[in-house]
Amino acid sequence: MIKDIYPLQAQFRSGEPVRIAVELEPAASGARLEIAVGRLDRVLLRMNEDLTFHRNGEALGEAAPFTLTIELPGIEAAFDGFGVDADLLDEQGLLLDTSSTAFDVVDDWRRSTRYGFLSDFADADRGDAEDVKWLNKLHINLVQFYDWMYKHDELVPENNAYTDLMGRELCLDVVREKTALCHEYGMKAFAYGAVYAASKPFAARHPEWALYQSDGKPYDFIGIFTIMNIEASSPWHGHIIDQYRRAVEEVGFDGIHMDTYGFPKTGNSRLDGESRIVRLEEHFPQLIDDTKAALSKVSPDIGLIFNNVGNWPVGAVAAANQEAVYVEVWKPYERYHHIRQIIREAQLAGGGKPVILAAYLAPFRTEADPARAYWGGLLLTSIIAAHGAYHLLAGESQSLLTQAYYADYSPAGADFAAALRKYCDFQIRYANLLYDASLRDVSMTHADGDNLEYVFDGLNYSTYGEAGKVWTVIRESERFKTVSFVNLSGQSEDYWNEGKASPVAVSGIAVRMLLEREPVGVFAASPDDRLGRPQQLAYRLTDSLRGVTLEVEVPALSVWTLLWVEMG
């Protein structure tokens, strides 16, 4: 009888009232809705709604589904996640239905950058809000407007109707409409804009602006684009920044997705008639910083995200003036432990900036068995979140990215779309356990071998994501000790971009954990069980060779379970 429940914004600002929508089927006379808002294991607020009447006081019709909007008082927080649990009860207090969602509160959207995409901007898309509503239910707060532009060297078209360089017929009014719709849902709209791609006619008019190969030919991309010289001394540098400015001023974008293609890494400049080598990683940081400086004059809250294709050149650009460290994952980063490696390197290089992985899942396009794509998708999303990063995957209306050209997205399928919502709710509900920058990954130094800080008795596990085992991701802060159990049992290989078999359920996971002081409590939660709600676990403290040890048994593991110990 609870059809759906979700926040009415992707993210709420500190102190802002929080609005939750509950879609309900007609309820029996005397039915009531109980709402509990919690942070981790603690209930902060309870509310009751009598469903005999609409909120405007009129009697409820027998066959009229309706949406109830619950408004919660504003919460002051720098960055915190909360769960919302709704129970529908009859007049005797018996449970009729139950559902859950989550929301987060931030003082700055940069603290948590959940990235999604839109790519359909034809006139036929006018008035269609389902895509943005879907992104809102996934708590996506940043939306990349992929290939919205007229040309890569002339982003904003002169006419409302235009054809892009890939032959798609687009409508500027629809782009503006989608931008405004994102703003209604508390999302930031980022305009795609490649940093160095120009149309062939433009490059022909400005040959000295181009970047050349060692054989003297200009760099070409897919036969449509010429790669331009991004050096500050090149006129292209100022030209593309001016195009970004126009996108912000004239269309209403909140930021720029500064795309690259992973090549060239070096090229030859012909500025002023002289040939010299240009190493692009030396010039990307200045392009980012100059873009930020120019666009901040237009909009002080402007955002930038730069694409490190194939994890290059993260070390050179992570510290530049941008909002996150964004990596598009390609071979040879092909195994699960490579995902961990990329995230850790990006977190270190970024100095606390959020990390986003664009890891496109080909199985949703290529797998004959949808179930294998389903399990592969859940496992990868779990692994990325368990390491404290965000996964760019979803966009449009219940669709997913399976390749680099976003306009060729693939349907998620009803089952995976429903599961993905649960996993996104889970990540937001436990944001303070997954995305706290003070958490340190100690998986490789505190378990296995001679390490006795964490012992998993009788469990076939791996600290670095081996196939056929349970991956234990261990992260600590002064306040929390956390273990994510990601179930790779039953898998014969560890390639992240391959379909996967259904994980073999694991039960009886016994954990022993060395403690420095008394715990407040021990808890577990999973997006696969109990609607992601927390469960308090019984534990005991014993004396061991190296000090006080906590012993606890974790509930049965399906795909992903998060265990945490709150310290006194």
Coordinates of C-alpha atoms in Angstrom, one line a residue:
M1 CA 0.0 0.0 0.0
I2 CA 3.1 2.2 0.1
K3 CA 3.8 2.6 -3.6
D4 CA 7.0 4.6 -3.1
I5 CA 8.9 6.9 -0.8
Y6 CA 11.6 9.3 -1.7
P7 CA 13.0 12.8 -0.9
L8 CA 11.8 15.7 -3.0
Q9 CA 15.4 16.9 -3.6
A10 CA 18.5 15.0 -4.4
Q11 CA 20.3 16.7 -1.5
F12 CA 19.4 19.3 1.2
R13 CA 21.4 22.2 2.4
S14 CA 22.1 22.6 6.1
G15 CA 19.1 24.1 7.9
E16 CA 16.8 23.7 4.9
P17 CA 13.5 21.9 5.6
V18 CA 13.5 18.3 4.3
R19 CA 10.5 17.2 2.3
I20 CA 9.7 13.5 1.8
A21 CA 7.1 12.2 -0.6
V22 CA 5.1 9.1 0.3
E23 CA 3.0 7.6 -2.5
L24 CA 0.1 5.7 -1.1
E25 CA -2.7 3.5 -2.3
P26 CA -6.1 4.1 -0.6
A27 CA -6.0 3.1 3.0
A28 CA -8.6 1.6 5.2
S29 CA -10.4 3.8 7.7
G30 CA -8.3 4.5 10.7
A31 CA -5.0 3.7 9.0
R32 CA -2.0 5.7 10.0
L33 CA 1.5 6.3 8.7
E34 CA 4.4 6.2 11.2
I35 CA 7.6 7.9 10.1
A36 CA 10.9 7.4 11.8
V37 CA 14.0 9.5 10.9
G38 CA 17.3 8.1 12.0
R39 CA 21.0 8.6 11.9
L40 CA 22.9 5.3 11.9
D41 CA 21.2 3.3 14.7
R42 CA 19.6 6.3 16.5
V43 CA 16.0 7.4 15.9
L44 CA 16.0 11.2 15.9
L45 CA 12.4 12.0 15.1
R46 CA 9.0 10.2 15.0
M47 CA 5.9 11.4 13.2
N48 CA 2.4 10.1 12.7
E49 CA -0.1 10.9 9.9
D50 CA -3.8 9.9 10.1
L51 CA -4.6 8.7 6.6
T52 CA -8.4 8.9 7.0
F53 CA -8.2 12.4 5.6
H54 CA -6.1 14.2 3.1
R55 CA -3.9 16.9 4.5
N56 CA -6.4 19.4 3.4
G57 CA -9.0 17.8 5.6
E58 CA -11.2 16.3 2.9
A59 CA -12.3 12.7 3.3
L60 CA -10.2 10.2 1.4
G61 CA -11.8 8.6 -1.6
E62 CA -11.9 4.8 -1.8
A63 CA -10.0 4.4 -5.0
A64 CA -7.8 7.4 -5.2
P65 CA -4.0 6.9 -4.8
F66 CA -2.4 10.0 -3.4
T67 CA 1.0 11.4 -2.5
L68 CA 1.6 12.6 1.1
T69 CA 4.4 15.2 1.6
I70 CA 6.1 14.9 5.0
E71 CA 8.1 18.0 5.9
L72 CA 10.8 17.6 8.5
P73 CA 12.5 20.4 10.3
G74 CA 15.9 21.6 8.9
I75 CA 19.0 19.8 10.2
E76 CA 22.3 21.6 10.7
A77 CA 25.2 19.5 9.4
A78 CA 28.3 19.8 7.3
F79 CA 27.7 16.4 5.7
D80 CA 25.5 13.7 7.2
G81 CA 23.2 10.9 6.0
F82 CA 19.8 9.9 7.4
G83 CA 17.3 7.1 7.0
V84 CA 13.6 7.5 6.7
D85 CA 11.4 4.5 7.6
A86 CA 7.7 4.4 7.0
D87 CA 5.3 1.9 8.5
L88 CA 1.6 1.8 7.4
L89 CA -0.6 0.5 10.2
D90 CA -4.3 -0.3 10.5
E91 CA -6.5 0.9 13.3
Q92 CA -5.5 -2.0 15.5
G93 CA -1.8 -1.2 15.0
L94 CA -1.0 -4.1 12.7
L95 CA 1.6 -3.6 10.1
L96 CA 0.1 -3.3 6.6
D97 CA 3.2 -2.3 4.7
T98 CA 6.7 -0.8 5.2
S99 CA 9.2 1.1 3.1
S100 CA 12.4 3.2 3.5
T101 CA 14.4 5.9 1.8
A102 CA 17.3 8.2 2.8
F103 CA 18.5 11.8 2.4
D104 CA 21.6 13.7 3.2
V105 CA 22.3 17.2 4.4
V106 CA 25.4 19.3 3.5
D107 CA 26.7 22.8 4.0
D108 CA 28.3 22.6 0.5
W109 CA 27.3 20.2 -2.4
R110 CA 31.0 19.6 -3.0
R111 CA 31.2 17.4 0.0
S112 CA 29.3 14.6 -1.8
T113 CA 29.3 14.5 -5.6
R114 CA 26.9 11.8 -7.0
Y115 CA 27.1 12.0 -10.7
G116 CA 24.5 11.1 -13.3
F117 CA 23.9 12.0 -16.9
L118 CA 21.3 13.2 -19.4
S119 CA 21.8 13.0 -23.2
D120 CA 18.4 13.3 -24.8
F121 CA 17.6 16.9 -25.8
A122 CA 15.4 16.5 -28.9
D123 CA 12.2 18.5 -29.3
A124 CA 10.3 15.3 -28.6
D125 CA 11.8 15.4 -25.1
R126 CA 10.1 18.6 -24.3
G127 CA 8.0 18.4 -21.1
D128 CA 9.4 14.9 -20.1
A129 CA 10.4 15.1 -16.5
E130 CA 10.7 11.3 -15.8
D131 CA 14.4 11.2 -16.4
V132 CA 15.2 13.9 -13.8
K133 CA 12.7 12.3 -11.4
W134 CA 14.6 9.0 -11.7
L135 CA 17.9 10.7 -11.0
N136 CA 16.4 12.4 -7.9
K137 CA 15.3 9.0 -6.5
L138 CA 18.9 7.9 -6.9
H139 CA 20.1 11.0 -5.0
I140 CA 22.1 12.2 -8.0
N141 CA 23.1 15.8 -7.2
L142 CA 25.3 16.4 -10.2
V143 CA 24.1 15.8 -13.7
Q144 CA 26.3 15.8 -16.8
F145 CA 24.5 17.2 -19.9
Y146 CA 26.3 15.0 -22.4
D147 CA 26.6 16.2 -26.0
W148 CA 24.1 19.0 -25.5
M149 CA 26.1 21.4 -27.6
Y150 CA 26.1 22.6 -31.2
K151 CA 29.8 22.0 -31.9
H152 CA 32.7 21.3 -29.7
D153 CA 34.3 24.6 -30.7
E154 CA 31.0 26.6 -30.6
L155 CA 29.0 25.2 -27.7
V156 CA 25.9 27.4 -27.7
P157 CA 23.9 27.4 -31.0
E158 CA 22.5 30.5 -32.7
N159 CA 19.2 28.8 -33.4
N160 CA 16.9 26.9 -31.1
A161 CA 16.8 23.8 -33.3
Y162 CA 20.3 22.5 -34.3
T163 CA 22.1 19.4 -35.4
D164 CA 25.3 18.4 -33.5
L165 CA 28.5 17.0 -35.0
M166 CA 27.3 13.4 -34.5
G167 CA 24.2 14.1 -36.6
R168 CA 21.7 14.3 -33.7
E169 CA 18.8 16.9 -34.0
L170 CA 18.6 18.8 -30.7
C171 CA 16.6 21.7 -29.2
L172 CA 18.1 24.4 -27.0
D173 CA 14.8 25.0 -25.2
V174 CA 14.8 21.4 -24.0
V175 CA 18.4 21.8 -22.7
R176 CA 17.3 24.9 -20.7
E177 CA 14.1 23.1 -19.6
K178 CA 16.2 20.1 -18.3
T179 CA 18.6 22.5 -16.6
A180 CA 15.8 24.3 -14.8
L181 CA 14.3 20.9 -13.8
C182 CA 17.5 19.8 -12.2
H183 CA 17.6 23.0 -10.2
E184 CA 14.0 22.2 -8.9
Y185 CA 15.4 19.0 -7.5
G186 CA 18.4 20.5 -5.9
M187 CA 20.8 19.2 -8.6
K188 CA 23.7 21.0 -10.3
A189 CA 23.7 20.8 -14.1
F190 CA 27.1 20.4 -15.7
A191 CA 27.7 21.1 -19.4
Y192 CA 29.8 18.7 -21.3
G193 CA 32.7 20.4 -23.0
A194 CA 35.8 18.7 -24.4
V195 CA 38.9 20.7 -23.6
Y196 CA 40.7 20.3 -27.0
A197 CA 38.3 19.0 -29.7
A198 CA 37.4 21.2 -32.6
S199 CA 35.4 20.6 -35.8
K200 CA 37.5 20.1 -38.9
P201 CA 36.3 23.4 -40.5
F202 CA 37.3 25.3 -37.4
A203 CA 40.7 23.6 -37.3
A204 CA 41.3 24.4 -41.0
R205 CA 40.7 28.1 -40.3
H206 CA 43.1 28.0 -37.3
P207 CA 45.9 25.5 -38.2
E208 CA 48.4 27.1 -35.9
W209 CA 46.0 26.4 -32.9
A210 CA 46.1 22.6 -33.5
L211 CA 48.3 20.0 -32.0
Y212 CA 50.4 17.9 -34.3
Q213 CA 51.8 14.4 -34.4
S214 CA 55.5 13.6 -34.8
D215 CA 54.8 12.9 -38.5
G216 CA 53.5 16.5 -39.0
K217 CA 49.8 15.6 -39.3
P218 CA 47.3 17.2 -36.9
Y219 CA 45.9 14.9 -34.3
D220 CA 42.5 13.4 -35.4
F221 CA 39.7 11.9 -33.3
I222 CA 37.2 9.5 -35.0
G223 CA 37.5 11.5 -38.3
I224 CA 35.3 14.3 -37.0
F225 CA 37.5 16.3 -34.6
T226 CA 40.9 17.8 -34.6
I227 CA 42.8 18.0 -31.3
M228 CA 43.8 21.6 -30.4
N229 CA 46.7 23.0 -28.4
I230 CA 45.6 23.8 -24.8
E231 CA 48.7 25.8 -23.8
A232 CA 48.0 29.1 -22.2
S233 CA 49.9 30.7 -25.1
S234 CA 47.6 29.1 -27.6
P235 CA 44.5 31.2 -28.7
W236 CA 42.5 27.9 -28.3
H237 CA 43.0 28.2 -24.5
G238 CA 41.1 31.4 -24.2
H239 CA 38.6 30.4 -26.9
I240 CA 37.4 27.2 -25.1
I241 CA 37.2 29.0 -21.8
D242 CA 35.0 31.7 -23.4
Q243 CA 32.8 28.9 -24.8
Y244 CA 32.4 27.5 -21.3
R245 CA 31.5 31.0 -20.1
R246 CA 28.7 31.3 -22.7
A247 CA 27.3 27.9 -21.7
V248 CA 27.0 29.2 -18.1
E249 CA 25.7 32.6 -18.9
E250 CA 23.3 31.8 -21.8
V251 CA 22.0 28.3 -20.8
G252 CA 22.1 28.4 -17.1
F253 CA 24.6 25.6 -16.4
D254 CA 26.2 25.3 -12.9
G255 CA 29.5 23.9 -14.1
I256 CA 31.6 22.3 -16.8
H257 CA 32.5 18.7 -17.4
M258 CA 36.0 19.1 -19.0
D259 CA 36.3 16.0 -21.1
T260 CA 39.5 14.5 -22.6
Y261 CA 40.1 11.4 -24.7
G262 CA 43.1 9.9 -23.0
F263 CA 45.3 10.9 -26.0
P264 CA 47.4 12.6 -27.0
K265 CA 49.7 12.7 -24.1
T266 CA 52.3 14.7 -26.0
G267 CA 52.1 16.7 -29.2
N268 CA 53.8 19.3 -31.2
S269 CA 52.9 23.0 -31.2
R270 CA 53.3 25.2 -34.3
L271 CA 52.6 28.5 -32.5
D272 CA 54.6 31.4 -34.0
G273 CA 55.9 29.1 -36.7
E274 CA 58.0 27.1 -34.3
S275 CA 57.8 23.4 -33.6
R276 CA 58.2 22.2 -30.1
I277 CA 56.9 19.4 -27.9
V278 CA 53.9 20.0 -25.6
R279 CA 53.3 17.6 -22.7
L280 CA 49.7 18.0 -22.0
E281 CA 49.8 16.9 -18.3
E282 CA 51.9 20.0 -17.6
H283 CA 49.2 22.3 -19.1
F284 CA 46.0 20.7 -17.9
P285 CA 46.2 22.2 -14.4
Q286 CA 46.5 25.8 -15.7
L287 CA 43.6 25.2 -18.0
I288 CA 41.5 24.0 -15.1
D289 CA 42.5 26.9 -12.9
D290 CA 42.1 29.5 -15.6
T291 CA 38.6 28.2 -16.3
K292 CA 37.6 28.3 -12.7
A293 CA 38.9 31.8 -12.3
A294 CA 37.0 33.0 -15.4
L295 CA 33.7 31.3 -14.7
S296 CA 33.7 32.3 -11.0
K297 CA 33.3 35.8 -12.2
V298 CA 30.0 34.7 -13.8
S299 CA 28.9 32.4 -11.0
P300 CA 30.7 32.3 -7.6
D301 CA 29.4 28.7 -7.0
I302 CA 30.7 27.4 -10.3
G303 CA 31.9 23.7 -10.5
L304 CA 34.4 21.9 -12.6
I305 CA 35.1 18.2 -13.2
F306 CA 38.0 17.1 -15.3
N307 CA 38.1 13.7 -17.0
N308 CA 41.2 11.6 -16.2
V309 CA 40.8 9.0 -18.9
G310 CA 42.4 5.7 -18.0
N311 CA 43.5 7.2 -14.7
W312 CA 45.8 9.8 -16.5
P313 CA 47.0 12.3 -15.5
V314 CA 45.5 12.2 -11.9
G315 CA 48.8 13.0 -10.2
A316 CA 49.2 16.2 -12.2
V317 CA 45.6 17.6 -12.0
A318 CA 44.1 16.3 -8.8
A319 CA 45.2 19.4 -6.8
A320 CA 43.8 21.8 -9.5
N321 CA 40.8 24.0 -8.7
Q322 CA 38.1 21.4 -9.4
E323 CA 35.3 19.8 -7.3
A324 CA 36.2 16.1 -7.5
V325 CA 38.8 13.6 -8.8
Y326 CA 37.0 11.9 -11.7
V327 CA 38.5 8.9 -13.4
E328 CA 37.2 7.1 -16.5
V329 CA 38.2 3.5 -16.1
W330 CA 39.7 1.5 -19.0
K331 CA 42.1 -1.3 -19.5
P332 CA 44.6 -2.2 -18.3
Y333 CA 42.7 -1.4 -15.1
E334 CA 40.4 -4.4 -15.6
R335 CA 40.3 -6.3 -12.3
Y336 CA 38.5 -5.5 -9.0
H337 CA 41.7 -4.7 -7.2
H338 CA 42.5 -2.1 -9.8
I339 CA 39.3 -0.3 -8.8
R340 CA 40.6 -0.2 -5.2
Q341 CA 44.0 1.1 -6.5
I342 CA 42.5 3.9 -8.6
I343 CA 40.3 5.1 -5.7
R344 CA 43.2 5.1 -3.2
E345 CA 45.5 6.9 -5.5
A346 CA 42.8 9.5 -6.3
Q347 CA 42.0 10.0 -2.6
L348 CA 45.6 10.6 -1.8
A349 CA 46.2 12.9 -4.8
G350 CA 43.0 14.9 -4.3
G351 CA 43.6 15.7 -0.6
G352 CA 40.1 14.9 0.5
K353 CA 38.1 15.7 -2.7
P354 CA 35.4 13.2 -3.5
V355 CA 36.3 10.6 -6.0
I356 CA 34.1 9.6 -9.0
L357 CA 34.6 6.6 -11.2
A358 CA 33.1 6.4 -14.6
A359 CA 33.2 2.6 -14.9
Y360 CA 30.8 1.7 -17.8
L361 CA 29.2 -1.7 -17.5
A362 CA 29.2 -3.4 -21.0
P363 CA 27.4 -6.5 -19.7
F364 CA 24.1 -4.5 -19.7
R365 CA 24.6 -4.3 -23.5
T366 CA 26.4 -7.5 -24.3
E367 CA 25.3 -10.2 -21.9
A368 CA 22.7 -12.7 -23.2
D369 CA 21.7 -13.4 -19.5
P370 CA 20.4 -10.3 -17.8
A371 CA 21.0 -11.9 -14.4
R372 CA 24.8 -11.8 -15.0
A373 CA 24.7 -8.1 -15.8
Y374 CA 22.5 -7.6 -12.7
W375 CA 25.0 -9.2 -10.3
G376 CA 28.0 -7.6 -11.9
G377 CA 26.4 -4.2 -11.5
L378 CA 25.6 -4.7 -7.9
L379 CA 29.0 -6.0 -7.1
L380 CA 30.8 -3.1 -8.8
T381 CA 28.6 -0.5 -7.2
S382 CA 29.2 -2.1 -3.8
I383 CA 33.0 -2.2 -4.3
I384 CA 33.2 1.4 -5.3
A385 CA 31.1 2.7 -2.4
A386 CA 32.8 0.4 0.1
H387 CA 36.0 2.2 -0.7
G388 CA 34.5 5.7 -0.3
A389 CA 34.0 6.6 -4.0
Y390 CA 31.0 7.3 -6.2
H391 CA 30.0 5.5 -9.4
L392 CA 28.8 7.3 -12.5
L393 CA 26.5 4.8 -14.1
A394 CA 22.9 5.9 -14.2
G395 CA 21.0 8.5 -16.3
E396 CA 18.1 9.3 -18.5
S397 CA 15.0 7.3 -17.6
Q398 CA 16.1 4.0 -15.9
S399 CA 19.2 3.7 -18.1
L400 CA 22.8 2.9 -17.7
L401 CA 26.2 3.7 -19.3
T402 CA 27.8 0.7 -21.1
Q403 CA 30.2 2.6 -23.3
A404 CA 31.9 6.0 -23.6
Y405 CA 29.3 7.6 -26.0
Y406 CA 26.5 8.3 -23.5
A407 CA 23.8 8.9 -26.1
D408 CA 24.0 5.1 -26.8
Y409 CA 22.9 4.2 -23.2
S410 CA 21.2 0.9 -22.4
P411 CA 18.1 0.1 -20.3
A412 CA 18.7 -0.9 -16.7
G413 CA 15.8 -3.3 -16.6
A414 CA 13.2 -3.2 -14.0
D415 CA 14.9 -5.5 -11.5
F416 CA 18.3 -3.8 -11.6
A417 CA 16.7 -0.3 -11.5
A418 CA 14.8 -1.3 -8.3
A419 CA 18.0 -2.8 -6.8
L420 CA 20.1 0.2 -7.7
R421 CA 17.6 2.5 -5.9
K422 CA 18.1 0.4 -2.7
Y423 CA 21.9 0.6 -3.1
C424 CA 21.8 4.3 -3.6
D425 CA 19.5 4.8 -0.6
F426 CA 22.0 2.7 1.4
Q427 CA 25.0 4.8 0.4
I428 CA 23.2 8.0 1.5
R429 CA 21.8 6.5 4.7
Y430 CA 25.3 5.5 5.8
A431 CA 27.2 8.4 4.1
N432 CA 28.9 9.2 7.4
L433 CA 30.4 5.6 7.4
L434 CA 31.2 5.4 3.8
Y435 CA 32.3 8.9 2.8
D436 CA 33.9 10.3 5.9
A437 CA 37.3 11.7 4.8
S438 CA 38.8 10.7 8.2
L439 CA 38.4 7.0 7.5
R440 CA 41.6 5.2 6.6
D441 CA 41.7 2.0 4.6
V442 CA 43.7 -0.5 6.7
S443 CA 42.6 -3.6 4.8
M444 CA 46.2 -4.6 3.9
T445 CA 47.9 -3.8 7.2
H446 CA 45.4 -4.9 9.9
A447 CA 44.2 -8.3 8.7
D448 CA 45.6 -11.7 7.6
G449 CA 49.2 -12.9 8.0
D450 CA 50.7 -11.7 11.3
N451 CA 48.1 -9.0 11.6
L452 CA 45.6 -9.7 14.4
E453 CA 43.7 -6.4 14.6
Y454 CA 40.9 -8.1 12.6
V455 CA 40.4 -11.8 12.4
F456 CA 37.7 -13.5 10.4
D457 CA 37.5 -17.1 11.7
G458 CA 36.7 -19.7 9.2
L459 CA 35.9 -17.2 6.4
N460 CA 37.3 -17.7 3.0
Y461 CA 38.2 -14.0 2.5
S462 CA 40.5 -11.7 0.6
T463 CA 41.8 -8.2 1.5
Y464 CA 42.2 -7.3 -2.2
G465 CA 39.2 -8.7 -4.0
E466 CA 40.1 -12.2 -5.2
A467 CA 37.5 -14.2 -7.1
G468 CA 35.7 -16.9 -5.1
K469 CA 36.2 -15.1 -1.7
V470 CA 34.5 -12.5 0.5
W471 CA 36.3 -9.2 0.1
T472 CA 36.9 -7.5 3.4
V473 CA 37.3 -3.7 3.1
I474 CA 38.4 -2.4 6.5
R475 CA 38.3 1.3 7.2
E476 CA 38.8 3.1 10.5
S477 CA 38.5 6.5 12.2
E478 CA 38.8 7.6 15.8
R479 CA 35.1 7.1 16.2
F480 CA 34.3 4.1 14.0
K481 CA 35.7 0.8 12.9
T482 CA 34.0 -0.5 9.8
V483 CA 34.2 -3.6 7.6
S484 CA 32.4 -4.0 4.3
F485 CA 31.9 -7.6 3.3
V486 CA 31.5 -7.8 -0.5
N487 CA 30.6 -11.3 -1.6
L488 CA 32.7 -12.6 -4.5
S489 CA 31.9 -16.2 -3.5
G490 CA 31.0 -18.3 -6.5
Q491 CA 32.9 -16.1 -8.9
S492 CA 35.5 -17.7 -11.2
E493 CA 37.2 -14.5 -12.2
D494 CA 37.6 -10.9 -10.9
Y495 CA 37.2 -8.8 -14.1
W496 CA 34.9 -5.8 -13.1
N497 CA 33.5 -5.4 -16.6
E498 CA 32.2 -8.9 -17.0
G499 CA 28.8 -10.4 -16.0
K500 CA 28.8 -12.3 -12.7
A501 CA 27.1 -15.4 -11.3
S502 CA 24.7 -15.0 -8.4
P503 CA 26.9 -14.8 -5.2
V504 CA 26.8 -17.8 -3.0
A505 CA 25.3 -16.7 0.3
V506 CA 27.7 -16.8 3.3
S507 CA 26.6 -17.3 6.9
G508 CA 28.3 -17.7 10.2
I509 CA 30.9 -14.9 9.7
A510 CA 32.7 -14.6 13.0
V511 CA 34.8 -11.5 13.5
R512 CA 37.4 -10.8 16.2
M513 CA 38.5 -7.2 16.5
L514 CA 41.2 -5.7 18.8
L515 CA 39.9 -2.6 20.6
E516 CA 41.7 0.4 22.2
R517 CA 38.7 1.3 24.4
E518 CA 35.1 0.3 25.2
P519 CA 32.6 0.3 22.3
V520 CA 29.3 2.1 22.4
G521 CA 27.7 -0.6 20.2
V522 CA 28.1 -2.9 17.3
F523 CA 25.8 -2.8 14.2
A524 CA 25.3 -4.1 10.7
A525 CA 23.2 -3.2 7.7
S526 CA 22.8 -4.4 4.1
P527 CA 21.0 -3.0 1.1
D528 CA 20.0 -6.6 0.5
D529 CA 18.1 -7.1 3.7
R530 CA 15.7 -5.3 6.1
L531 CA 15.4 -2.4 3.6
G532 CA 18.9 -1.3 4.6
R533 CA 17.8 -0.6 8.2
P534 CA 20.4 -1.0 10.9
Q535 CA 20.6 -4.0 13.1
Q536 CA 22.2 -4.0 16.6
L537 CA 24.4 -7.0 17.1
A538 CA 25.1 -8.9 20.3
Y539 CA 28.8 -9.1 21.1
R540 CA 31.2 -10.0 23.8
L541 CA 34.6 -8.7 25.0
T542 CA 37.4 -11.1 25.8
D543 CA 41.0 -10.8 26.8
S544 CA 43.4 -12.0 24.2
L545 CA 47.2 -12.1 23.7
R546 CA 47.3 -8.5 22.4
G547 CA 44.5 -6.9 24.5
V548 CA 40.7 -6.5 24.7
T549 CA 39.0 -8.2 21.8
L550 CA 35.5 -7.8 20.5
E551 CA 33.8 -10.9 19.2
V552 CA 30.7 -10.7 17.0
E553 CA 28.8 -12.8 14.4
V554 CA 27.7 -11.0 11.2
P555 CA 24.3 -11.7 9.7
A556 CA 24.2 -13.8 6.5
L557 CA 25.9 -12.1 3.6
S558 CA 24.2 -11.9 0.2
V559 CA 26.1 -9.2 -1.8
W560 CA 27.2 -6.4 0.6
T561 CA 27.0 -6.1 4.4
L562 CA 28.4 -3.2 6.3
L563 CA 29.6 -3.8 9.9
W564 CA 30.5 -1.0 12.2
V565 CA 31.6 -0.6 15.8
E566 CA 31.0 2.8 17.4
M567 CA 33.8 3.6 19.9
G568 CA 33.2 5.4 23.2

